[in-house]
Amino acid sequence: MKNFVFLSPNFPTNYWQFCRELKNNGLNVLGIGDQPYDELSPQLKDSLNEYYKVSSLENYDEVYRAVAFFIFRYGRIDWLESNNEYWLERDARLRTDFHIESGFQSQDMERIKYKSRMKEYYQKAGIPVARYHIVDDYDGCRAFIETVGYPVVVKPDNGVGAAHTFKLTDEGGLHWFLDTQREPGVRYIMEEFIHAEVNSYDAIIDSHGEPMFETGNVTPFSIMDIVNDNDNSIYYIVRDLADDVRAAGRATVKSFGVRSRFIHFEFFRLTQDQPGMGQKGDVVALEVNMRPCGGFSPDMMNYANSTDVYKIWADMIAFDRSTLPSGQHYFCAFAGRRDGKPFALSHDEILRRYNAQLRMVERIPDALSGAMGNQMYVAVFPTREEMDAFYADVLREC
């Protein structure tokens, strides 16, 4: 029996389903988390063979001792994973320290976590990338801006989501960022602004670097703006993955040497011609994420594809192939409403009007609300027109 250590299986709250499918496939599923065992959901408890509580997952020594205990009790660890962006480096360090070869090691982290290093692998795949500058001082930044022009985007070179990401439109904004927003010790990257929407390539990749499952999502509005402007959030899983996104995603998988992972690669689709980048409609690079798309996206992939990505991922771990047939495809729409806005339709009116299409209606955890809003609705539609009408109804304000 393979031993699988799952780090932080209780958050996000839907990740217990990864554990369930691993256990159903005959693996010994060993959880490490900082939530007391009695507070774990019954579903998660049933999905784990054993759970080791630490006082803090931030304390490496504690987590190290937890893995060592599992090795003492069960023998060699075959897999260690969190499927969580925040813990990617922690996962890699534990794999390296315990010689767990099924996954990225510490030496791999720079190329998959630092946005500036990702660019060379996109370029090797023949995909254009935005010009960039590692933030130093005013003169250095100003020289870069003279080349690319305003606006520019600044963000941590090694960051999660849209945290501490800013769009600078003029000299005042540049001074504001340099003087008040830079966190000490954090390396920032400055990039030319790309006029685009975000299209993703989401896939479960086998041990040979081949996709077992593929889909994608579209984010019409900037996550950076949603976070900074405290706005509503929308994105959707596409009914059918676009050919150019599929080709770009597969090329990027090969360039990065991805094996045995659930991935979320992001691309820009240009909304206007942009010199040096391409023409309107072209696909260009944004960034790679070597884990599933966050929040409730795995569930949305299931609804859009009539499948179970938790099962497909666990099949990849256990069998290196999928045991599920493909199902009917739909658009799956996410709408995240921000508390305090004067919406035309009440919560109850939305439930009545879209009862047949709704698949999830939940409050969003505070840890995810910055990018996703406070109240979310997930619904499926056979056509783009029906989905657009749903968005118009849910987000319309008085």
mmCIF file of N, CA and C in Angstrom, residues 6 18 25 53 55 65 67 72 84 90 104 227 244 247 261 268 313 319 354 356 363 372 379-380:
data_model
loop_
_atom_site.group_PDB
_atom_site.id
_atom_site.type_symbol
_atom_site.label_atom_id
_atom_site.label_comp_id
_atom_site.label_asym_id
_atom_site.label_seq_id
_atom_site.Cartn_x
_atom_site.Cartn_y
_atom_site.Cartn_z
ATOM 1 N N PHE A 6 -0.811 14.076 3.098
ATOM 2 C CA PHE A 6 -1.522 15.235 2.576
ATOM 3 C C PHE A 6 -1.410 16.360 3.601
ATOM 4 N N PHE A 18 -10.020 15.117 -2.353
ATOM 5 C CA PHE A 18 -8.789 14.495 -2.838
ATOM 6 C C PHE A 18 -8.430 13.301 -1.947
ATOM 7 N N ASN A 25 -8.886 4.547 -3.618
ATOM 8 C CA ASN A 25 -7.972 3.851 -4.536
ATOM 9 C C ASN A 25 -6.957 2.977 -3.806
ATOM 10 N N LYS A 53 -1.836 16.399 14.308
ATOM 11 C CA LYS A 53 -2.054 17.832 14.500
ATOM 12 C C LYS A 53 -0.759 18.508 14.931
ATOM 13 N N SER A 55 0.833 22.529 15.972
ATOM 14 C CA SER A 55 0.310 23.810 16.468
ATOM 15 C C SER A 55 0.274 24.849 15.360
ATOM 16 N N ARG A 65 8.720 16.760 12.053
ATOM 17 C CA ARG A 65 8.554 15.682 13.030
ATOM 18 C C ARG A 65 7.303 14.859 12.733
ATOM 19 N N VAL A 67 6.057 14.202 9.722
ATOM 20 C CA VAL A 67 6.397 13.291 8.632
ATOM 21 C C VAL A 67 7.288 12.157 9.152
ATOM 22 N N PHE A 72 8.124 6.422 10.720
ATOM 23 C CA PHE A 72 8.371 5.442 11.786
ATOM 24 C C PHE A 72 7.202 4.462 11.898
ATOM 25 N N ASN A 84 -1.683 23.082 -2.804
ATOM 26 C CA ASN A 84 -1.958 24.446 -2.371
ATOM 27 C C ASN A 84 -0.753 25.329 -2.689
ATOM 28 N N ARG A 90 7.048 24.530 0.987
ATOM 29 C CA ARG A 90 7.095 23.629 2.134
ATOM 30 C C ARG A 90 7.028 22.178 1.665
ATOM 31 N N PHE A 104 8.076 17.940 -7.107
ATOM 32 C CA PHE A 104 9.125 18.943 -7.192
ATOM 33 C C PHE A 104 9.974 18.953 -5.922
ATOM 34 N N VAL A 227 -9.465 42.801 -6.367
ATOM 35 C CA VAL A 227 -8.920 42.889 -5.009
ATOM 36 C C VAL A 227 -8.746 44.346 -4.588
ATOM 37 N N ASP A 244 -6.089 27.018 -29.287
ATOM 38 C CA ASP A 244 -4.816 27.717 -29.085
ATOM 39 C C ASP A 244 -4.382 27.665 -27.626
ATOM 40 N N ALA A 247 -2.984 24.133 -27.087
ATOM 41 C CA ALA A 247 -1.637 24.002 -27.657
ATOM 42 C C ALA A 247 -0.607 24.712 -26.789
ATOM 43 N N ARG A 261 1.037 15.818 -11.996
ATOM 44 C CA ARG A 261 0.534 16.966 -11.243
ATOM 45 C C ARG A 261 -0.798 17.448 -11.796
ATOM 46 N N PHE A 268 -2.605 35.256 -21.136
ATOM 47 C CA PHE A 268 -3.376 36.418 -21.567
ATOM 48 C C PHE A 268 -3.919 36.155 -22.975
ATOM 49 N N TRP A 313 -7.525 12.844 -10.466
ATOM 50 C CA TRP A 313 -6.220 13.108 -9.842
ATOM 51 C C TRP A 313 -5.758 11.910 -9.020
ATOM 52 N N PHE A 319 -2.829 4.892 -10.371
ATOM 53 C CA PHE A 319 -2.781 4.034 -11.564
ATOM 54 C C PHE A 319 -2.084 4.668 -12.765
ATOM 55 N N TYR A 354 -32.994 30.923 -10.710
ATOM 56 C CA TYR A 354 -31.993 30.025 -11.293
ATOM 57 C C TYR A 354 -31.893 28.696 -10.542
ATOM 58 N N ALA A 356 -32.913 25.753 -11.190
ATOM 59 C CA ALA A 356 -32.552 24.583 -11.997
ATOM 60 C C ALA A 356 -31.089 24.576 -12.426
ATOM 61 N N ARG A 363 -21.382 30.992 1.310
ATOM 62 C CA ARG A 363 -20.566 32.111 1.746
ATOM 63 C C ARG A 363 -19.101 31.749 1.520
ATOM 64 N N MET A 372 -12.595 36.806 -4.448
ATOM 65 C CA MET A 372 -13.767 36.054 -4.880
ATOM 66 C C MET A 372 -15.102 36.625 -4.409
ATOM 67 N N ALA A 379 -23.313 28.184 -11.310
ATOM 68 C CA ALA A 379 -24.416 27.664 -12.116
ATOM 69 C C ALA A 379 -23.893 27.161 -13.456
ATOM 70 N N VAL A 380 -24.629 26.234 -14.066
ATOM 71 C CA VAL A 380 -24.236 25.671 -15.359
ATOM 72 C C VAL A 380 -25.245 26.052 -16.438
#
